[in-house]
Structure formats: structure tokens, C-alpha cells
GROMACS .gro file of C-alpha atoms in nm:
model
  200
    1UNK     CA    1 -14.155  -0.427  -8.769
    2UNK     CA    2 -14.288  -0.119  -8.609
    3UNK     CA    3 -14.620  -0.305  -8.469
    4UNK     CA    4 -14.430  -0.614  -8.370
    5UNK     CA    5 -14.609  -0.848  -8.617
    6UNK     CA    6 -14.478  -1.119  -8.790
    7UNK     CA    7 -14.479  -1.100  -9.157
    8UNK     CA    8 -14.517  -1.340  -9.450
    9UNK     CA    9 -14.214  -1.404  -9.698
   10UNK     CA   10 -14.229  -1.229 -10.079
   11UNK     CA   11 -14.297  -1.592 -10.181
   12UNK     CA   12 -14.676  -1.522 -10.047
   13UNK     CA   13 -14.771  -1.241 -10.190
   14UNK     CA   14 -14.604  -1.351 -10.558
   15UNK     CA   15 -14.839  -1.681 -10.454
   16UNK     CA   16 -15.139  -1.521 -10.414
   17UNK     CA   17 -15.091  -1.300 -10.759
   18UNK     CA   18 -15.066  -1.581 -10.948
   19UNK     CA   19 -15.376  -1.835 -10.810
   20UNK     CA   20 -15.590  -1.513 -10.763
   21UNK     CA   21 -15.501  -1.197 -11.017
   22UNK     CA   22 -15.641  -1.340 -11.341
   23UNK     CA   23 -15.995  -1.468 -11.188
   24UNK     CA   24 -15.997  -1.077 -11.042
   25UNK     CA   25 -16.004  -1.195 -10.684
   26UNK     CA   26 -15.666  -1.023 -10.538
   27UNK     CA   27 -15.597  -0.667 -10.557
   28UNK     CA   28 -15.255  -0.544 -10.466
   29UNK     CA   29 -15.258  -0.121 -10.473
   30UNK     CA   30 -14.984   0.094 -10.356
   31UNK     CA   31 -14.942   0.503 -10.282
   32UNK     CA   32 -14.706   0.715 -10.408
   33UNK     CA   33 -14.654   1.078 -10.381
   34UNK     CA   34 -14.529   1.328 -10.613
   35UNK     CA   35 -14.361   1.531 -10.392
   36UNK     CA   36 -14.297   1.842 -10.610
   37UNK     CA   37 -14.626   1.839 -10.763
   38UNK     CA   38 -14.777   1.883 -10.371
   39UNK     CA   39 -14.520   2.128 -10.302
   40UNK     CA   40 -14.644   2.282 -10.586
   41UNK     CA   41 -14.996   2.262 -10.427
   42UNK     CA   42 -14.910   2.338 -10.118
   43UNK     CA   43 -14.784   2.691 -10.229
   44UNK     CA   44 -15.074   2.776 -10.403
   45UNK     CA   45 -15.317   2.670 -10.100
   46UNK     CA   46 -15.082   2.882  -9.874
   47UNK     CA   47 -15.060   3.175 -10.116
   48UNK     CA   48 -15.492   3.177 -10.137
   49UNK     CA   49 -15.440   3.165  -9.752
   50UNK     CA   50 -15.226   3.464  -9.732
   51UNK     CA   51 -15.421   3.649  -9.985
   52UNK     CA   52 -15.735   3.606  -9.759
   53UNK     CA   53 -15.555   3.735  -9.432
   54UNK     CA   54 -15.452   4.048  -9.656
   55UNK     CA   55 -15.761   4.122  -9.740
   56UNK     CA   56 -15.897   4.141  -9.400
   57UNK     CA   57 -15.957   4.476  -9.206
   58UNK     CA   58 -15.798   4.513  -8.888
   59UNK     CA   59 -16.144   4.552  -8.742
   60UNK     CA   60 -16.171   4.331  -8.409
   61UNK     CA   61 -16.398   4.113  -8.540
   62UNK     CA   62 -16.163   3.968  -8.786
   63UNK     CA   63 -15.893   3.886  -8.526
   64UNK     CA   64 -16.077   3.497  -8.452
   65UNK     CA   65 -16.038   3.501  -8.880
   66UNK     CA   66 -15.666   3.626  -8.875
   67UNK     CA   67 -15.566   3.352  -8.609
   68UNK     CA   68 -15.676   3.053  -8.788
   69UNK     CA   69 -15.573   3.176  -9.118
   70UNK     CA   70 -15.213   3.211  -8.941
   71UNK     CA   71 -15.250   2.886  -8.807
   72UNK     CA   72 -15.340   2.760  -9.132
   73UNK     CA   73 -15.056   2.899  -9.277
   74UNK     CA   74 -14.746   2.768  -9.056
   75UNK     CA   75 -14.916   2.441  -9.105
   76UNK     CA   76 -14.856   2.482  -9.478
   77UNK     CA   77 -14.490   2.608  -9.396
   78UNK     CA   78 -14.450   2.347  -9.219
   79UNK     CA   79 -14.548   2.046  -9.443
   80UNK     CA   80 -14.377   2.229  -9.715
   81UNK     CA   81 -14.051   2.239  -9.580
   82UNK     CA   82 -14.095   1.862  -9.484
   83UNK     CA   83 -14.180   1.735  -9.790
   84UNK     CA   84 -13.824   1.962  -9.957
   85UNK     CA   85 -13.621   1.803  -9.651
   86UNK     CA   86 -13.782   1.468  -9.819
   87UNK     CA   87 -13.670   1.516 -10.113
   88UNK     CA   88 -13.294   1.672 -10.051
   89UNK     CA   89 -13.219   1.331  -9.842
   90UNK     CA   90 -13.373   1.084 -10.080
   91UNK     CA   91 -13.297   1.241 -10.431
   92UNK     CA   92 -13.626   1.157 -10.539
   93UNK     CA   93 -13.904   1.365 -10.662
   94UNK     CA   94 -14.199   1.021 -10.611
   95UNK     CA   95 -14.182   0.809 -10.303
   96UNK     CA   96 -14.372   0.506 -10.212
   97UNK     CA   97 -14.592   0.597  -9.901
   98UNK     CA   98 -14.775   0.257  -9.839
   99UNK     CA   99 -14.887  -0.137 -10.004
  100UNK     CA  100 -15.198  -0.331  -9.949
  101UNK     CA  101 -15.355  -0.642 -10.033
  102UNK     CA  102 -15.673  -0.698 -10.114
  103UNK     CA  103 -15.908  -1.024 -10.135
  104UNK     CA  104 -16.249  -0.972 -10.362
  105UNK     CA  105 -16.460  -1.246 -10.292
  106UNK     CA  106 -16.830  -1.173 -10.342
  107UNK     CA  107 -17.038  -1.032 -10.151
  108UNK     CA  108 -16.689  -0.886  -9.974
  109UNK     CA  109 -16.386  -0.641 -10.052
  110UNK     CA  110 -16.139  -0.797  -9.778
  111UNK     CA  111 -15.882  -0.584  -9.640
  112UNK     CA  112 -15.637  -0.861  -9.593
  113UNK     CA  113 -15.251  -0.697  -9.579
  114UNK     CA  114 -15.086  -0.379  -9.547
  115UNK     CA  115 -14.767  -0.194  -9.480
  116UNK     CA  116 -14.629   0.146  -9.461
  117UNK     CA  117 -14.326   0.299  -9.421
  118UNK     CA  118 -14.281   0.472  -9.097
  119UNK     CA  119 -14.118   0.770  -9.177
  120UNK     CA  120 -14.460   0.861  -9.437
  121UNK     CA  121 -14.703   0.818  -9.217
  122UNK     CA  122 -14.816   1.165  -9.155
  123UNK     CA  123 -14.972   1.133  -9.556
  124UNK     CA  124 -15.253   0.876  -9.447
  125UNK     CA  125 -15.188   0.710  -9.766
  126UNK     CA  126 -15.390   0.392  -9.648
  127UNK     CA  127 -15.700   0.663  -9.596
  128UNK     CA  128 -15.645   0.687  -9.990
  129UNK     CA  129 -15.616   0.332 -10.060
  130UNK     CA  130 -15.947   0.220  -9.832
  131UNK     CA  131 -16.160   0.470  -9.982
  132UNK     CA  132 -16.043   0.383 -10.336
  133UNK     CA  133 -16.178   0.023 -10.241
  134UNK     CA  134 -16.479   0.096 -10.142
  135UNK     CA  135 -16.563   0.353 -10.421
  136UNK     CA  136 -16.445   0.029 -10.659
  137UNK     CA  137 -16.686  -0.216 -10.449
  138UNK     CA  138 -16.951  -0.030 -10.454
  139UNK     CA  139 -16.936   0.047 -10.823
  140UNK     CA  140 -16.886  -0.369 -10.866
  141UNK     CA  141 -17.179  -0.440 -10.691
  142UNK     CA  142 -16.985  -0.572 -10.353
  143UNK     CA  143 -17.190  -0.561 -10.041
  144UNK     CA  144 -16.960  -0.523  -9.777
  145UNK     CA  145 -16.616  -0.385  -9.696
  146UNK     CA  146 -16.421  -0.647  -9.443
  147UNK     CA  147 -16.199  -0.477  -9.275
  148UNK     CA  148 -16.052  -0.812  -9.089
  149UNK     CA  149 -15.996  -0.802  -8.722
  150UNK     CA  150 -15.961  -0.549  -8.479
  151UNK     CA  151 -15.778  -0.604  -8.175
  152UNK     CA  152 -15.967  -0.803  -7.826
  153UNK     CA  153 -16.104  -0.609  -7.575
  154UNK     CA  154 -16.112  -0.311  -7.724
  155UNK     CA  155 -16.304  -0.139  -7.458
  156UNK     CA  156 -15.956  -0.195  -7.263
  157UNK     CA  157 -15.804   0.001  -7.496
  158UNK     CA  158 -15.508  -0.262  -7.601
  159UNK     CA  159 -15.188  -0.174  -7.734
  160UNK     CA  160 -15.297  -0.184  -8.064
  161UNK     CA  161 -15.609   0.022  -8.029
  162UNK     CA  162 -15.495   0.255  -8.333
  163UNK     CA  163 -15.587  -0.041  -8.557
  164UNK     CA  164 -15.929  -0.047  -8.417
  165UNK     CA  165 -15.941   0.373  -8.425
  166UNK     CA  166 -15.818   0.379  -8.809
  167UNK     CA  167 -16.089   0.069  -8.897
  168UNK     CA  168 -16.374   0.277  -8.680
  169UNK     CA  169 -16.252   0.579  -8.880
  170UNK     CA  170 -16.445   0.460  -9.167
  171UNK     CA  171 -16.810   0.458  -8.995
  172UNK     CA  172 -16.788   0.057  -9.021
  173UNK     CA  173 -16.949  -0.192  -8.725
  174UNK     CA  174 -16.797  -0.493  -8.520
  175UNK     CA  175 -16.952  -0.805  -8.682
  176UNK     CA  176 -16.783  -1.082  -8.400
  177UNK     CA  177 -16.828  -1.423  -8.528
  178UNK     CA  178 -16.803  -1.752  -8.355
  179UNK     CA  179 -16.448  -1.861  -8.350
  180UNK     CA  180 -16.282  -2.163  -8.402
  181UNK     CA  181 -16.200  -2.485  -8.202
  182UNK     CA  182 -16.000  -2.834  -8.283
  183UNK     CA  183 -16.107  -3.160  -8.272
  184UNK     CA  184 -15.824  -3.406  -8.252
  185UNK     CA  185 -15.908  -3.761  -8.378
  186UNK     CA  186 -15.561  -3.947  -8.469
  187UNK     CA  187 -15.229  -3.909  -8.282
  188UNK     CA  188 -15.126  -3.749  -8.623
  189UNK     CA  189 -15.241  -3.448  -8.513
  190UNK     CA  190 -15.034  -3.451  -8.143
  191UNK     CA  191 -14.731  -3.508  -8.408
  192UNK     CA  192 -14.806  -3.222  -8.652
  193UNK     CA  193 -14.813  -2.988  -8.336
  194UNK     CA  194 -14.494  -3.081  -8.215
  195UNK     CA  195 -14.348  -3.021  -8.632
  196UNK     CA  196 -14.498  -2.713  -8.625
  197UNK     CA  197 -14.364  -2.555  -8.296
  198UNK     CA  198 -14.048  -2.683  -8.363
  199UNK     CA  199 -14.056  -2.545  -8.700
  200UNK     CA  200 -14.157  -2.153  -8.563
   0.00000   0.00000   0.00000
């Protein structure tokens, strides 16, 4: 919804676990977050903060220290109090960041599908979920991550340029193959056109 693309029915995904689970060639992983146990973690990473601005002498050349330890610390205010505001409106203590699907098809891991919801996506849970992939192909003996399509043009910077920015992200390369074309041969296919586009 929020990137304007259309999206496949439950149906497909339920479709694709069943031909594809058993034989180990679909992978569907999703991120959740504890929310009181980062709280919890938060605290103590702010608390090691402030103990480390405390311990500071007000000598001059500790002032460069002092501001980025402050910084530091309103950061970890911040996400703090988010993540209790989080957890007040929702009455829950977990919450489902983000879901993707994954095709493993030797030599590639294919980054087919994903979603997240909106309102979590400050916790670059799909950062998580695309390093836990590659960790698990390289461990399988995979040879290649597929991160599958990037938007055209990219040195035009499209609209969806974050997609290509996120992919990038992961020190990756553009691999552009040769496309596609169609060949028609029977009227059939003239007739299957017109089905189709009436169907969408």
C-alpha cells in the first residue's frame, strides 16, 4: 500500500509453502520485537552513557566528548519513550516489525517478497532478516544473494530509488540481464491478451 504496488492474494504465499517448503526451496522469516526486553536494553546502554559523561573532567578538551555523549543520550530518551508509547497504544509487549519471502534455488538465495508495517520502520527489521540470509547461504554453500530488481534508470534517481539505496546498502552489484520479448504465432494469443486485460 505505502509503495503503490500491487500485491498477491494469501492464496500465493499458502501456494508456494506447500509446492516449495518440504524440498527446502522457500523460506518465509518474519521480525518481531520484544519491546520491553529493548527498553530494558536501552536503559542500560543509556545508563553506561551517562556514567561515561560523569566521569569526565570539565577540562576543555572533553567538551567535543560531552556533546556526543549528550547526543547519544537524548537519542536513547528518545527511542525509549517511543517504544513505551508503543506499547501503551497496542497492549502488547512483542510486535511484528516485518515478513519476507524467500526462494533457495542453487547457486541463489532469492529475495523474492517483503512487507513491513509502516509505523515500524525506524527498527530496519528487513536489515535483520537480509543479513540472516546471507549468513544461512553462505553457511549452505549458496553462491549468490539475488536481491531481484531494482528500479530503471536509477541514475535518474526514480521514485523508488530507496529500493535501490536499501539493495546497494548491502555492498551487492547490478547484474542487468537481457530481458524478455513475445513471439506471437496463433490468434490464441491476440485472445488471451484481451482475457487478461479484461480480467485486471
Amino acid at each position: 500500500k505505502r509503495k503503490g504496488f500491487s500485491n498477491r492474494k494469501l492464496s500465493y504465499y499458502q501456494e508456494m509453502y506447500k509446492l516449495f517448503h518440504d524440498k527446502g526451496e522457500v523460506k518465509f522469516f518474519i521480525t518481531e520485537l520484544n519491546l520491553k526486553d529493548y527498553v530494558t536494553r536501552l536503559k542500560k546502554e543509556m545508563q553506561e552513557k551517562e556514567d561515561k559523561i560523569n566521569s569526565l573532567s570539565d577540562a576543555k578538551y572533553n567538551d567535543g566528548a560531552k556533546k556526543n555523549l549528550t547526543n547519544e543520550i537524548e537519542s536513547f530518551k528518545k527511542r525509549i519513550k517511543d517504544s513505551e508509547e508503543i506499547i501503551n497504544n497496542t497492549g502488547k509487549d512483542i510486535i511484528t516489525l516485518s515478513g519476507s519471502m524467500f526462494m533457495l534455488i542453487q547457486p541463489e538465495v532469492i529475495y523474492l517478497s517483503s512487507g513491513n508495517y509502516e509505523e515500524y520502520m525506524k527498527f530496519n527489521s528487513q536489515y535483520l532478516i537480509q543479513w540472516e540470509l546471507i549468513k544461512y547461504g553462505i553457511e549452505n554453500g549458496f553462491k549468490k544473494h539475488n536481491f531481484y530488481g531494482i528500479p530503471e534508470n536509477i541514475n535518474e534517481h526514480p521514485k523508488d530509488y530507496g529500493i535501490y539505496e536499501f539493495k546497494r546498502g548491502f555492498n551487492g552489484y547490478v547484474e542487468e540481464l537481457i530481458g524478455e520479448f513475445e513471439l506471437p504465432i496463433t490468434w490464441h494469443y491476440k485472445l488471451f491478451k484481451l482475457i487478461h486485460k479484461i480480467k485486471k
